[in-house]
PDB file of C-alpha atoms in Angstrom:
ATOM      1  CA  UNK A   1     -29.072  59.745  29.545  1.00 62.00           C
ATOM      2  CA  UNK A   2     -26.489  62.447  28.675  1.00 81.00           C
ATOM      3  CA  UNK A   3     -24.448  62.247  25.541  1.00 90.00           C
ATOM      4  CA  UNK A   4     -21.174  62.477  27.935  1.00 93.00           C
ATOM      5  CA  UNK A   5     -21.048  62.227  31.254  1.00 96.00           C
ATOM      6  CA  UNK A   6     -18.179  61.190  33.590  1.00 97.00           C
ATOM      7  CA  UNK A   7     -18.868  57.696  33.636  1.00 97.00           C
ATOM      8  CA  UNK A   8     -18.019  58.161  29.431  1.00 98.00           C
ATOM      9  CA  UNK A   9     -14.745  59.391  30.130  1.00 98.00           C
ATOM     10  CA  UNK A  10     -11.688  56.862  31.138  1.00 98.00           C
ATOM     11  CA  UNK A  11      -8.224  58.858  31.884  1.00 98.00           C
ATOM     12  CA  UNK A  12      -4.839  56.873  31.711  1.00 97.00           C
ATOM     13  CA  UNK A  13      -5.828  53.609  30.385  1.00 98.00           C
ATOM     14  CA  UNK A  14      -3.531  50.512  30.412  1.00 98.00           C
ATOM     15  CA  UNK A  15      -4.670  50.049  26.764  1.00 98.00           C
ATOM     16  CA  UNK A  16      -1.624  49.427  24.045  1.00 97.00           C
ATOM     17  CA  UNK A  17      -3.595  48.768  20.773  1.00 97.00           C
ATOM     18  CA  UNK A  18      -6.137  50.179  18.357  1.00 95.00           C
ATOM     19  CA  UNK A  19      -7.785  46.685  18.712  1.00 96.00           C
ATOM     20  CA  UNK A  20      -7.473  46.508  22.504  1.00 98.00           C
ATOM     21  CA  UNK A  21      -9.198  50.243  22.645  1.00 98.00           C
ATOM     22  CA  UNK A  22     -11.788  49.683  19.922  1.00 98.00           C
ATOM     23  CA  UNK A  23     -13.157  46.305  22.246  1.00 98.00           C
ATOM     24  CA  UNK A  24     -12.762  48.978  25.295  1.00 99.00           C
ATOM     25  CA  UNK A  25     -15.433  50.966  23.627  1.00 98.00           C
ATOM     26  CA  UNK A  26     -17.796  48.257  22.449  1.00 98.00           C
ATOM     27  CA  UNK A  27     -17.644  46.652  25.971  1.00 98.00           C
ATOM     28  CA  UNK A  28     -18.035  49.997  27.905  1.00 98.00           C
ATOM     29  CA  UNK A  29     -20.802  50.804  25.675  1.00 98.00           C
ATOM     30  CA  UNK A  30     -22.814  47.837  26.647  1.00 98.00           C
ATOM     31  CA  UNK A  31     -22.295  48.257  30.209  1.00 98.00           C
ATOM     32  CA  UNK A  32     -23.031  51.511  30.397  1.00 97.00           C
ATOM     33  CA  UNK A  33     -26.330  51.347  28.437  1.00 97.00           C
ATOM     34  CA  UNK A  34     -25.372  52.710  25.578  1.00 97.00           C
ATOM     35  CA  UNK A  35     -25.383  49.359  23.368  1.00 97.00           C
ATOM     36  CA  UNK A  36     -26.816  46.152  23.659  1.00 97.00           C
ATOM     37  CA  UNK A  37     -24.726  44.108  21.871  1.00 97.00           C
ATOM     38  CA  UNK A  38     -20.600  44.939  22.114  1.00 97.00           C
ATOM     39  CA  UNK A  39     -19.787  42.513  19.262  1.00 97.00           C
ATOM     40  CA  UNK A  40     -22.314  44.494  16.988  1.00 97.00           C
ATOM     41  CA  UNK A  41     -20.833  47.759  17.947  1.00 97.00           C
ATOM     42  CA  UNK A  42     -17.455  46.680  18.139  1.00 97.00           C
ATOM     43  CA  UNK A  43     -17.862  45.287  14.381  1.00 97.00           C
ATOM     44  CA  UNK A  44     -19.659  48.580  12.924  1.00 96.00           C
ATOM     45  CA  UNK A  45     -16.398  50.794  14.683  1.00 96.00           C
ATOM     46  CA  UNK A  46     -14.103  48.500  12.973  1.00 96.00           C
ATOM     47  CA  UNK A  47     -16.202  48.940   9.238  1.00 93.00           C
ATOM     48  CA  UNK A  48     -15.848  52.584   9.409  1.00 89.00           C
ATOM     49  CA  UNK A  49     -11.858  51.898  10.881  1.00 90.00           C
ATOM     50  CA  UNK A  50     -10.901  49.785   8.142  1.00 90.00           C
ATOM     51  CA  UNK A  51     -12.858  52.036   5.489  1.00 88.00           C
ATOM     52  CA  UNK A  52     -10.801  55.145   6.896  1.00 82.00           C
ATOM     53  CA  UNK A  53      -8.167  55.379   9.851  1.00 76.00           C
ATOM     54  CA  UNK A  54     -10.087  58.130  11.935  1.00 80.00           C
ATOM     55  CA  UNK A  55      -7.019  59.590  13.478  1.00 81.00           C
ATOM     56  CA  UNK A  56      -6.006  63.065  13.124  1.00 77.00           C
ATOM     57  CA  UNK A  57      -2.600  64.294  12.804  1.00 74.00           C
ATOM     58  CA  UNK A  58      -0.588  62.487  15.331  1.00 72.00           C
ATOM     59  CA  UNK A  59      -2.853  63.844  18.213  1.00 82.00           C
ATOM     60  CA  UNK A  60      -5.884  61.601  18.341  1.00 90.00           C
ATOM     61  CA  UNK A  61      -8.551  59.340  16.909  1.00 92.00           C
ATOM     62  CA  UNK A  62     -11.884  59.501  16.807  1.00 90.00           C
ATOM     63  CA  UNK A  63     -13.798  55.921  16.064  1.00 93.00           C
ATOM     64  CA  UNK A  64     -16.890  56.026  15.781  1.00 90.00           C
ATOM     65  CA  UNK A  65     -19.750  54.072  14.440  1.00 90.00           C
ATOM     66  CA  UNK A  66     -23.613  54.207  13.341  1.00 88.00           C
ATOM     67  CA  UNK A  67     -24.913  51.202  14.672  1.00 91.00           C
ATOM     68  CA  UNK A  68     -28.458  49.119  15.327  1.00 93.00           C
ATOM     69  CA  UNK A  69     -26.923  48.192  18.755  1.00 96.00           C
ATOM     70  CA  UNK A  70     -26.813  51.455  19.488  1.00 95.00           C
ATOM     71  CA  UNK A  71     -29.560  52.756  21.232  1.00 94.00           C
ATOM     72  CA  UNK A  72     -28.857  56.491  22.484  1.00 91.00           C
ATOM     73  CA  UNK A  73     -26.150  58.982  21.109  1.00 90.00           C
ATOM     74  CA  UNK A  74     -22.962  58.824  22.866  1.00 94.00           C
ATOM     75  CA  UNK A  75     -19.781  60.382  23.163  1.00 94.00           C
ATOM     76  CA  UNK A  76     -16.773  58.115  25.004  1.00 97.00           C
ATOM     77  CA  UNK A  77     -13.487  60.202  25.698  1.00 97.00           C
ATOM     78  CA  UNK A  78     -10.078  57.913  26.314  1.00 98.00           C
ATOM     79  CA  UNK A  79      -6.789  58.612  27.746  1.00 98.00           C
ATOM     80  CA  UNK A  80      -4.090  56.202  27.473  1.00 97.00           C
ATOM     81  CA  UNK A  81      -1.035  56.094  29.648  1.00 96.00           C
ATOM     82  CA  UNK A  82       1.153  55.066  26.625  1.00 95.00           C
ATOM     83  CA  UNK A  83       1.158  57.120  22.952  1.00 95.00           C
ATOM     84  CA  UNK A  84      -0.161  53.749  21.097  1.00 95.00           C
ATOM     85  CA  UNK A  85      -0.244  53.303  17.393  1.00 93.00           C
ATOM     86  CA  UNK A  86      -3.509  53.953  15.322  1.00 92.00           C
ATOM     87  CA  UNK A  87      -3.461  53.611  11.532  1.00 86.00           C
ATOM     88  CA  UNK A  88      -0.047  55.875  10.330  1.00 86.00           C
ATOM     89  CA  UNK A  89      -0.711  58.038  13.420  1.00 90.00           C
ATOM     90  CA  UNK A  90       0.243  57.235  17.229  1.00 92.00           C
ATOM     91  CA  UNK A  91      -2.529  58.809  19.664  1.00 95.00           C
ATOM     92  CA  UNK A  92      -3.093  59.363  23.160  1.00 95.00           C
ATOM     93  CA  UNK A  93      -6.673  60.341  22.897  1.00 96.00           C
ATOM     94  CA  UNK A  94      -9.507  58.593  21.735  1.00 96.00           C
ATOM     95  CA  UNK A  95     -12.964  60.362  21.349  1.00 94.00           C
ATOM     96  CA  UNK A  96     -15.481  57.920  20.151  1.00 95.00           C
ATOM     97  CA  UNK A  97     -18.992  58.953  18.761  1.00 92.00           C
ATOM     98  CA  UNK A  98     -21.642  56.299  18.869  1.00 93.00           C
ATOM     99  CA  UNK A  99     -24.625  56.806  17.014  1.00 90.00           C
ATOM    100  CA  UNK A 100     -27.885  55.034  16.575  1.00 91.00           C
ATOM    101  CA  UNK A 101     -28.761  53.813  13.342  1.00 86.00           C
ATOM    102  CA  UNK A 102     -31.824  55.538  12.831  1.00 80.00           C
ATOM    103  CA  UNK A 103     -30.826  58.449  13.297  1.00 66.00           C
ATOM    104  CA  UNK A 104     -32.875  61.107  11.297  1.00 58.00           C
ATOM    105  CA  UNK A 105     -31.039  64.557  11.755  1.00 62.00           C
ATOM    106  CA  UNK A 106     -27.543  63.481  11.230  1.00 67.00           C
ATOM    107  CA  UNK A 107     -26.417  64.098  14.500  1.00 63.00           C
ATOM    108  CA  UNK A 108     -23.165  62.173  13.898  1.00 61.00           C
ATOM    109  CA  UNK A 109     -21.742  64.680  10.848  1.00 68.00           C
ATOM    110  CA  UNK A 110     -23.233  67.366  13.565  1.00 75.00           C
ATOM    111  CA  UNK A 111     -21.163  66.096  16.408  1.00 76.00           C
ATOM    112  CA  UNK A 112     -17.707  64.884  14.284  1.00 73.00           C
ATOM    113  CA  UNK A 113     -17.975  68.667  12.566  1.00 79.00           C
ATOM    114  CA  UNK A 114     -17.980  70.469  15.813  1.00 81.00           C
ATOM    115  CA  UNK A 115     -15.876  68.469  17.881  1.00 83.00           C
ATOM    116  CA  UNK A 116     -13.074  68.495  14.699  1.00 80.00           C
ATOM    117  CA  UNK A 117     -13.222  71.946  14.206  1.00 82.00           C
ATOM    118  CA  UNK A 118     -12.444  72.385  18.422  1.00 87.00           C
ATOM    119  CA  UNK A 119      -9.842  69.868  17.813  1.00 85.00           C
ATOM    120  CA  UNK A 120      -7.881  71.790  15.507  1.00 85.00           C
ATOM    121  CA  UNK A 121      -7.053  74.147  18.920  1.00 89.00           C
ATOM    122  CA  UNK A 122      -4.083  73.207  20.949  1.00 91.00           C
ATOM    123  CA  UNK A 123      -5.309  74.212  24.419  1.00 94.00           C
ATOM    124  CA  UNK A 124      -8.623  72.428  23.820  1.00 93.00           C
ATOM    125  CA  UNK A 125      -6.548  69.346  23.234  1.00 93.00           C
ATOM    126  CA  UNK A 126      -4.438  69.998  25.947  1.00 95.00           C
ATOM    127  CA  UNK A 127      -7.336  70.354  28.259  1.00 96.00           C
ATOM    128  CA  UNK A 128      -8.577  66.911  26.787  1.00 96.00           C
ATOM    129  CA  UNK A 129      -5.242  65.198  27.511  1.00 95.00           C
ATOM    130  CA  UNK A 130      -4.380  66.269  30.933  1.00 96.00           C
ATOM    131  CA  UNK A 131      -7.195  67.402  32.846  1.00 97.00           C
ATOM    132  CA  UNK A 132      -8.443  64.650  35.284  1.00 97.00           C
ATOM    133  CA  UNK A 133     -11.355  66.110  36.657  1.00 98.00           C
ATOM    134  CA  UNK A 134     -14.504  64.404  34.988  1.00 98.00           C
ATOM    135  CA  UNK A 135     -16.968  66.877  35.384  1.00 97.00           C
ATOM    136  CA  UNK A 136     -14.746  69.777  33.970  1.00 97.00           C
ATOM    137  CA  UNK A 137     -14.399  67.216  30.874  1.00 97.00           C
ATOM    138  CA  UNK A 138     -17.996  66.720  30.592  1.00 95.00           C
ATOM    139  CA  UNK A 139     -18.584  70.640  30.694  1.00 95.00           C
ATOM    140  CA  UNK A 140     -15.890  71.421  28.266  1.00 94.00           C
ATOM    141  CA  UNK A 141     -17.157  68.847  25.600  1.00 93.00           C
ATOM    142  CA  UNK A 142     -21.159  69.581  26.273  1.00 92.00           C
ATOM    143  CA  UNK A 143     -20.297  73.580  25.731  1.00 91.00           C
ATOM    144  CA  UNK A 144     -18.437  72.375  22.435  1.00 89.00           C
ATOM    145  CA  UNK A 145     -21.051  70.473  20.824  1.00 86.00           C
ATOM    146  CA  UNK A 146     -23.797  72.710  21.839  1.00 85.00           C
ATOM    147  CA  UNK A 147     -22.142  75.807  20.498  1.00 72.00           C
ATOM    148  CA  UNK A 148     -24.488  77.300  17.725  1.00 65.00           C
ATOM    149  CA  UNK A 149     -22.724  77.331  14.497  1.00 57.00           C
ATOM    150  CA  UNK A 150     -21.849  80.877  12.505  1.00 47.00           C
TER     151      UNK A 150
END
């Protein structure tokens, strides 16, 4: 299984809250294969939530969670038809990072380094927000996190 592919990526959700999108990822997890157990995963996104709101600016969020329901490294990429409030921040985009939680060569500080840093660009965000080809998404995100680092 890929760490994003277009069946990880939902564009213009009906989704108004961070609690309505946080049980969006959980369940989608599960069904997807990612997880096998959406209250577990939903309850380890909400510890590292409630430790830290993980949005960024007013842009985005990015929830994510190291989890023993977890059971391959995943990358889920939201778009919400409505700006909805997260934390102090109201977002549009959600990137979620799920992680197993044995997970030996850090790959979440790995991914959430390299997919920050790319988020800092306008265009790339841009891209994120209003591109609704799937596959484009996918290619975009893969060539971000596989970028060797200077």
């Amino acid at each position: 299984m890929d760490i994003i592919s277009k069946d990880h990526i939902f564009l213009d959700e009906d989704l108004k809250t961070r609690d309505s999108v946080i049980e969006f990822i959980a369940k989608n997890a599960e069904q997807l294969g990612i997880s096998d157990d959406s209250e577990e995963t939903e309850k380890d996104l909400w510890e590292r939530e409630n430790s830290f709101a993980t949005s960024i600016d007013s842009i985005l969020a990015i929830p994510h969670a190291k989890s023993e329901s977890i059971k391959v490294a995943s990358i889920l990429m939201i778009t919400t038809k409505e700006i909805i409030p997260w934390g102090d921040a109201k977002v549009d985009l959600i990137i979620s990072l799920l992680i197993p939680k044995e997970n030996k060569d850090n790959l979440h500080l790995t991914l959430l380094s390299k997919l920050s840093a790319k988020l800092m660009d306008d265009d790339f965000v841009r891209f994120l927000k209003t591109e609704k080809n799937k596959e484009e998404i996918c290619k975009v995100i893969l060539k971000t996190i596989s970028a060797k680092e200077n």
